[in-house]
Amino acid sequence: MPKASDKKSSYEKDIPSNPKDWKKWKEERKRQKRKWKEEALIKKLEKEKERKKNEEEEKTRAIEEEKVKERLGVQQTVSIALPGSILDNAQSPELRTYLAGQIGRSAVIFNVDEVVIFDETGSTNRSVEGQYDGIGKKGQANVQLARILQYLECPQYLRKSFFPQHKDLQYAGLLNPLDSPHHMRADQKCYYREGVVLDKPVAQGKGSYVNVGLLKEVQIDKQLQPGVRVTVKLAELETEKKNFKGKVVTPSLPKVEGGLYWGYQVRLASSIGAVFTECPYKDGYDMTIGTSEKGDCVDKMEKTKYRHALVVFGGVKGLECSLEADEALEEDDPSALFQHYINTCPQQGSGTIRTEEAILITMSALRPVLCNTEQETS
């Protein structure tokens, strides 16, 4: 068994036995130590450089987020509200669907951010289930109108993921496309895209894969539940890598940062009063406009600053019918609900103006009042 004294360290084994080689060995050891110190110093400097770079990136990201929040805070939005009962005025399921398509087209043409469908019948049924049962029968007109509007707003490549076959959508495939900026084809280049989170395995902490309508999937920065719709900002437009990289952003960002109209949200309201009380914006609508042939001429309306505007349209019997059906409101005069109660088509030749026609007429007449000043001057 070897003694402890027989064991030599690697350092001792390297020591030359010949005195002539001693000086050479000593110089070599000094060079090696200097090299180690230089390598350690380089690693330290690289770590410090990386740390500073990360701090700068974090600082820049924080500044950008603050700017986005600031822009979001002053963002102008336009909402329209109308009763779903207008579908009951259509003579067939095909015309019923086409009427809903006209509403969707009008909303996109005038950059509407929110479409509110309210019940003017006084029904207590707030279910989102139901379908059209035929002419002359009570159908879920509010739900069907909302469903078709949501279907149209959804980019074509995502519809199979979010809209299973339904009787309400039986003729939706025949409708004219909205051709909104977020309805992109695979060859279109844009940093922003709508997508659906895929149920595809990914390493822990590596985010999720999203289908955004491109030939390649996008790997996002967050791990989300499969089947969720997200707005993605791509890191780059062209890449030779296997997957695109991107991050999940708020749906408002394409409009705020890129100046792109990004579709509308659909909301169901149980009554005309709920249109106001269930407003999704923190401070509510600060400009409310009611439309009626009994209102003041639209030409007298002046442009004022606003953040969230709401334009309300009546059904076949006008806003008076909607007001009567809402038991929570004690007001009898619809003009008392709005800051502006206007007639957008004075001296009309026809005895009636259909709601889908009124939307086009009204939004055209209100454009000088509702247009975004910043967009106009930019």
Coordinates of C-alpha atoms in Angstrom, one line a residue:
M1 CA 0.0 0.0 0.0
P2 CA 1.6 3.4 -1.0
K3 CA 2.4 5.8 1.7
A4 CA 0.9 9.3 1.9
S5 CA 4.3 10.8 1.2
D6 CA 4.5 8.9 -2.1
K7 CA 1.5 10.8 -3.4
K8 CA 2.5 13.9 -5.4
S9 CA 0.3 16.7 -6.6
S10 CA 0.2 17.5 -10.3
Y11 CA 2.1 20.7 -9.5
E12 CA 5.0 18.7 -7.9
K13 CA 5.1 16.2 -10.8
D14 CA 5.6 19.1 -13.3
I15 CA 8.7 20.4 -11.4
P16 CA 11.7 19.5 -13.5
S17 CA 14.4 17.3 -11.8
N18 CA 17.1 18.9 -13.9
P19 CA 18.3 22.3 -12.5
K20 CA 18.9 23.5 -16.0
D21 CA 15.3 23.3 -16.9
W22 CA 14.2 25.0 -13.7
K23 CA 14.3 28.6 -15.0
K24 CA 12.5 27.7 -18.2
W25 CA 9.8 25.9 -16.2
K26 CA 9.4 28.9 -13.9
E27 CA 8.9 31.3 -16.8
E28 CA 6.3 28.9 -18.4
R29 CA 4.4 28.8 -15.1
K30 CA 4.3 32.6 -15.0
R31 CA 3.0 32.8 -18.6
Q32 CA 0.3 30.3 -17.8
K33 CA -0.8 32.2 -14.7
R34 CA -0.9 35.4 -16.7
K35 CA -3.0 33.7 -19.3
W36 CA -5.4 32.4 -16.7
K37 CA -5.7 35.9 -15.2
E38 CA -6.4 37.4 -18.6
E39 CA -9.0 34.8 -19.4
A40 CA -10.7 35.4 -16.1
L41 CA -10.6 39.1 -16.7
I42 CA -12.1 38.7 -20.2
K43 CA -14.9 36.5 -18.8
K44 CA -15.6 39.1 -16.1
L45 CA -15.7 41.9 -18.6
E46 CA -18.0 39.9 -20.9
K47 CA -20.4 39.2 -18.0
E48 CA -20.4 42.9 -17.0
K49 CA -21.0 43.9 -20.7
E50 CA -23.9 41.4 -20.9
R51 CA -25.3 42.7 -17.7
K52 CA -25.2 46.3 -18.8
K53 CA -26.7 45.3 -22.2
N54 CA -29.6 43.5 -20.4
E55 CA -30.1 46.5 -18.2
E56 CA -30.2 48.9 -21.2
E57 CA -32.7 46.6 -23.0
E58 CA -34.9 46.4 -19.9
K59 CA -34.7 50.2 -19.6
T60 CA -35.6 50.7 -23.3
R61 CA -38.4 48.2 -23.0
A62 CA -39.8 49.9 -20.0
I63 CA -39.7 53.3 -21.7
E64 CA -41.5 51.8 -24.8
E65 CA -44.1 50.2 -22.6
E66 CA -44.7 53.5 -20.8
K67 CA -45.1 55.3 -24.2
V68 CA -47.5 52.6 -25.4
K69 CA -49.6 53.0 -22.1
E70 CA -49.6 56.7 -22.6
R71 CA -50.8 56.4 -26.2
L72 CA -53.4 53.8 -25.1
G73 CA -54.6 56.3 -22.5
V74 CA -55.4 58.9 -25.1
Q75 CA -56.7 56.5 -27.8
Q76 CA -60.0 57.5 -29.4
T77 CA -62.6 54.8 -30.0
V78 CA -65.9 54.8 -31.8
S79 CA -68.8 52.5 -30.8
I80 CA -72.1 51.9 -32.5
A81 CA -75.2 50.3 -30.8
L82 CA -78.3 48.9 -32.5
P83 CA -81.1 46.4 -31.7
G84 CA -80.7 42.8 -33.0
S85 CA -84.4 42.9 -33.8
I86 CA -83.7 44.5 -37.2
L87 CA -83.0 40.9 -38.4
D88 CA -86.7 40.1 -37.8
N89 CA -87.5 42.5 -40.6
A90 CA -85.7 40.3 -43.2
Q91 CA -87.9 38.0 -45.3
S92 CA -85.6 34.9 -45.4
P93 CA -82.6 33.3 -43.6
E94 CA -80.4 34.4 -46.5
L95 CA -81.5 38.0 -46.4
R96 CA -81.2 37.9 -42.6
T97 CA -77.6 36.9 -42.9
Y98 CA -76.9 39.4 -45.7
L99 CA -78.3 42.2 -43.5
A100 CA -75.9 41.3 -40.7
G101 CA -73.1 41.3 -43.3
Q102 CA -74.1 44.9 -44.3
I103 CA -73.7 46.0 -40.6
G104 CA -70.2 44.4 -40.5
R105 CA -69.1 46.1 -43.7
S106 CA -70.3 49.5 -42.5
A107 CA -68.5 49.1 -39.1
V108 CA -65.2 48.3 -40.9
I109 CA -65.6 51.1 -43.5
F110 CA -65.9 53.7 -40.7
N111 CA -63.2 52.2 -38.4
V112 CA -65.7 51.3 -35.7
D113 CA -64.0 49.8 -32.6
E114 CA -67.1 48.3 -30.9
V115 CA -70.5 47.1 -32.0
V116 CA -73.1 46.7 -29.2
I117 CA -76.2 44.6 -29.9
F118 CA -79.0 45.4 -27.5
D119 CA -82.4 43.8 -26.8
E120 CA -85.3 46.2 -27.4
T121 CA -88.0 43.6 -26.7
G122 CA -87.7 43.6 -22.9
S123 CA -86.8 39.9 -22.8
T124 CA -85.2 38.7 -19.6
N125 CA -83.4 35.9 -21.4
R126 CA -79.7 36.8 -21.4
S127 CA -78.5 33.5 -22.8
V128 CA -76.0 33.6 -25.7
E129 CA -77.4 30.3 -27.0
G130 CA -80.1 30.1 -29.6
Q131 CA -80.7 30.2 -33.4
Y132 CA -83.0 31.6 -36.0
D133 CA -86.2 29.4 -36.2
G134 CA -87.9 30.8 -39.2
I135 CA -89.9 33.7 -40.5
G136 CA -92.8 34.7 -38.2
K137 CA -91.2 32.9 -35.2
K138 CA -89.3 34.3 -32.3
G139 CA -85.7 33.7 -32.9
Q140 CA -82.5 34.8 -31.1
A141 CA -81.9 37.8 -33.4
N142 CA -79.5 39.5 -31.0
V143 CA -77.3 36.4 -30.7
Q144 CA -77.4 35.6 -34.4
L145 CA -76.4 39.1 -35.3
A146 CA -73.6 39.1 -32.8
R147 CA -72.4 35.6 -34.0
I148 CA -72.3 36.7 -37.7
L149 CA -70.5 39.9 -36.8
Q150 CA -67.9 38.0 -34.8
Y151 CA -67.5 35.5 -37.6
L152 CA -66.9 38.2 -40.2
E153 CA -64.4 40.0 -38.0
C154 CA -62.3 36.9 -37.5
P155 CA -59.5 36.4 -40.0
Q156 CA -60.4 33.7 -42.5
Y157 CA -57.5 31.4 -41.5
L158 CA -58.7 31.4 -37.9
R159 CA -62.5 30.7 -38.4
K160 CA -62.2 26.9 -38.3
S161 CA -60.6 27.2 -34.9
F162 CA -63.2 29.5 -33.3
F163 CA -66.5 28.9 -35.2
P164 CA -67.8 25.3 -35.4
Q165 CA -70.8 24.6 -37.8
H166 CA -73.9 26.4 -36.6
K167 CA -77.3 27.1 -38.2
D168 CA -76.8 30.9 -37.6
L169 CA -73.8 30.8 -39.9
Q170 CA -75.4 28.6 -42.6
Y171 CA -75.1 31.3 -45.2
A172 CA -72.2 33.3 -43.8
G173 CA -69.9 32.0 -46.4
L174 CA -71.8 33.9 -49.1
L175 CA -71.1 37.3 -47.5
N176 CA -68.8 39.9 -48.8
P177 CA -65.4 39.8 -47.0
L178 CA -64.7 42.8 -44.7
D179 CA -61.1 43.1 -46.1
S180 CA -60.0 44.6 -42.9
P181 CA -56.2 45.3 -42.4
H182 CA -55.9 42.3 -40.0
H183 CA -57.4 39.9 -42.6
M184 CA -54.0 39.1 -44.1
R185 CA -52.9 36.6 -46.7
A186 CA -49.9 34.4 -46.2
D187 CA -47.7 36.5 -48.6
Q188 CA -48.6 39.9 -47.0
K189 CA -45.9 41.4 -44.8
C190 CA -46.8 43.1 -41.5
Y191 CA -45.3 43.0 -38.0
Y192 CA -48.8 42.5 -36.5
R193 CA -51.0 39.4 -37.0
E194 CA -53.9 37.7 -35.3
G195 CA -53.3 34.1 -34.3
V196 CA -54.4 31.1 -32.3
V197 CA -52.3 29.3 -29.8
L198 CA -51.5 25.7 -31.0
D199 CA -51.6 22.6 -28.9
K200 CA -48.0 21.7 -29.8
P201 CA -45.4 20.5 -27.3
V202 CA -42.7 23.1 -26.5
A203 CA -39.9 23.1 -23.9
Q204 CA -40.6 24.6 -20.5
G205 CA -40.1 28.4 -20.5
K206 CA -39.9 28.6 -24.3
G207 CA -43.4 30.1 -24.8
S208 CA -46.0 28.6 -27.2
Y209 CA -46.5 28.1 -30.9
V210 CA -49.1 30.2 -32.7
N211 CA -50.7 30.0 -36.1
V212 CA -50.8 33.5 -37.6
G213 CA -51.7 32.5 -41.2
L214 CA -48.1 32.3 -42.4
L215 CA -46.3 29.2 -43.9
K216 CA -44.3 29.1 -40.7
E217 CA -45.6 29.0 -37.1
V218 CA -44.6 31.7 -34.7
Q219 CA -43.0 31.0 -31.3
I220 CA -44.2 33.6 -28.8
D221 CA -42.7 34.7 -25.5
K222 CA -45.5 33.4 -23.2
Q223 CA -46.8 30.0 -22.5
L224 CA -50.6 30.2 -23.1
Q225 CA -53.5 27.8 -23.2
P226 CA -54.1 26.2 -26.6
G227 CA -57.1 27.6 -28.5
V228 CA -56.7 31.2 -27.3
R229 CA -56.8 34.0 -29.8
V230 CA -53.9 36.4 -29.5
T231 CA -52.4 39.5 -31.3
V232 CA -48.8 38.9 -32.1
K233 CA -46.0 41.3 -33.0
L234 CA -43.3 39.6 -35.1
A235 CA -39.7 40.2 -34.3
E236 CA -38.8 40.2 -38.0
L237 CA -40.6 39.9 -41.3
E238 CA -38.3 37.5 -43.0
T239 CA -36.1 34.7 -41.5
E240 CA -34.4 31.6 -42.6
K241 CA -34.9 30.0 -39.2
K242 CA -37.3 27.2 -38.6
N243 CA -39.8 29.4 -36.8
F244 CA -40.7 33.0 -36.6
K245 CA -40.3 34.7 -33.2
G246 CA -42.8 37.1 -31.8
K247 CA -44.5 38.4 -28.6
V248 CA -48.1 38.7 -27.5
V249 CA -49.4 42.3 -27.4
T250 CA -52.6 44.1 -26.7
P251 CA -55.1 44.1 -29.6
S252 CA -55.0 47.9 -29.4
L253 CA -51.3 48.1 -30.2
P254 CA -51.5 47.8 -34.0
K255 CA -53.8 50.8 -34.0
V256 CA -51.8 52.9 -31.5
E257 CA -48.3 52.0 -32.7
G258 CA -48.9 51.1 -36.3
G259 CA -51.9 53.3 -37.2
L260 CA -53.8 50.2 -38.4
Y261 CA -57.5 49.6 -37.9
W262 CA -57.7 46.3 -36.2
G263 CA -61.4 45.3 -36.3
Y264 CA -64.2 45.6 -33.9
Q265 CA -65.3 44.0 -30.6
V266 CA -68.9 42.7 -30.3
R267 CA -70.9 43.1 -27.1
L268 CA -74.4 42.0 -26.2
A269 CA -76.5 44.2 -23.9
S270 CA -79.8 43.2 -22.3
S271 CA -81.4 46.7 -22.9
I272 CA -80.6 50.1 -24.2
G273 CA -79.7 51.2 -20.7
A274 CA -77.1 48.3 -20.4
V275 CA -75.4 49.8 -23.4
F276 CA -74.2 52.6 -21.2
T277 CA -73.9 50.9 -17.8
E278 CA -71.9 48.0 -19.1
C279 CA -69.4 50.1 -21.0
P280 CA -66.0 48.4 -21.2
Y281 CA -64.1 51.7 -20.8
K282 CA -63.2 52.9 -17.3
D283 CA -64.7 56.4 -17.5
G284 CA -67.6 55.4 -19.9
Y285 CA -68.5 57.1 -23.1
D286 CA -67.8 60.8 -23.0
M287 CA -69.6 61.5 -26.3
T288 CA -73.1 59.9 -26.8
I289 CA -75.1 60.4 -29.9
G290 CA -78.7 59.3 -30.6
T291 CA -80.2 59.2 -34.1
S292 CA -83.8 60.0 -35.0
E293 CA -85.8 61.8 -37.6
K294 CA -87.0 63.9 -34.6
G295 CA -83.5 65.1 -33.7
D296 CA -81.7 68.2 -34.5
C297 CA -80.0 68.6 -37.9
V298 CA -76.6 67.1 -37.9
D299 CA -75.1 70.1 -39.7
K300 CA -75.4 72.1 -36.5
M301 CA -73.2 69.7 -34.6
E302 CA -69.7 71.0 -33.9
K303 CA -66.5 69.0 -33.5
T304 CA -65.4 68.5 -29.9
K305 CA -62.7 66.5 -28.2
Y306 CA -63.6 63.0 -27.0
R307 CA -62.0 59.7 -26.0
H308 CA -64.9 57.2 -26.4
A309 CA -67.8 58.1 -28.7
L310 CA -71.0 56.1 -28.9
V311 CA -73.6 56.3 -31.7
V312 CA -76.9 54.6 -31.0
F313 CA -79.4 53.5 -33.7
G314 CA -83.0 52.5 -33.2
G315 CA -84.9 49.6 -34.8
V316 CA -87.9 49.5 -37.0
K317 CA -90.0 51.5 -34.5
G318 CA -87.1 53.9 -33.5
L319 CA -85.4 54.5 -30.2
E320 CA -88.8 55.3 -28.5
C321 CA -89.6 51.6 -28.6
S322 CA -86.3 50.6 -27.1
L323 CA -86.8 53.1 -24.3
E324 CA -90.3 51.7 -23.5
A325 CA -89.0 48.2 -23.2
D326 CA -86.3 49.1 -20.6
E327 CA -88.1 49.1 -17.3
A328 CA -84.9 50.3 -15.5
L329 CA -85.1 53.6 -17.2
E330 CA -87.8 56.1 -16.0
E331 CA -87.1 58.5 -18.9
D332 CA -89.8 58.7 -21.6
D333 CA -87.9 61.1 -23.9
P334 CA -85.0 59.3 -25.8
S335 CA -83.2 62.7 -26.4
A336 CA -82.5 62.9 -22.6
L337 CA -80.2 59.8 -22.8
F338 CA -77.8 61.5 -25.2
Q339 CA -75.5 64.5 -25.3
H340 CA -76.5 64.9 -29.0
Y341 CA -79.8 63.8 -30.5
I342 CA -79.5 64.3 -34.2
N343 CA -81.2 63.8 -37.6
T344 CA -78.6 62.8 -40.1
C345 CA -80.8 62.8 -43.1
P346 CA -83.1 65.9 -43.1
Q347 CA -85.8 66.1 -45.7
Q348 CA -85.6 62.4 -46.5
G349 CA -87.5 61.3 -49.5
S350 CA -88.5 57.9 -48.2
G351 CA -90.9 57.5 -45.4
T352 CA -88.5 55.1 -43.6
I353 CA -84.7 54.7 -43.4
R354 CA -83.6 51.1 -42.6
T355 CA -81.1 50.7 -39.8
E356 CA -78.4 49.4 -42.1
E357 CA -78.9 52.4 -44.3
A358 CA -79.0 54.8 -41.3
I359 CA -75.5 53.5 -40.2
L360 CA -73.9 54.4 -43.6
I361 CA -75.7 57.8 -43.7
T362 CA -75.0 58.7 -40.1
M363 CA -71.3 57.7 -40.0
S364 CA -70.7 59.6 -43.2
A365 CA -72.4 62.7 -41.8
L366 CA -70.5 62.4 -38.5
R367 CA -67.1 61.8 -40.1
P368 CA -66.0 65.5 -39.7
V369 CA -67.0 65.3 -36.0
L370 CA -65.5 61.8 -35.2
C371 CA -62.4 61.8 -37.3
N372 CA -59.1 61.5 -35.3
T373 CA -57.3 64.9 -35.5
E374 CA -53.9 63.2 -35.1
Q375 CA -54.5 60.9 -38.0
E376 CA -55.9 63.7 -40.2
T377 CA -52.8 65.8 -39.7
S378 CA -50.2 63.1 -39.9

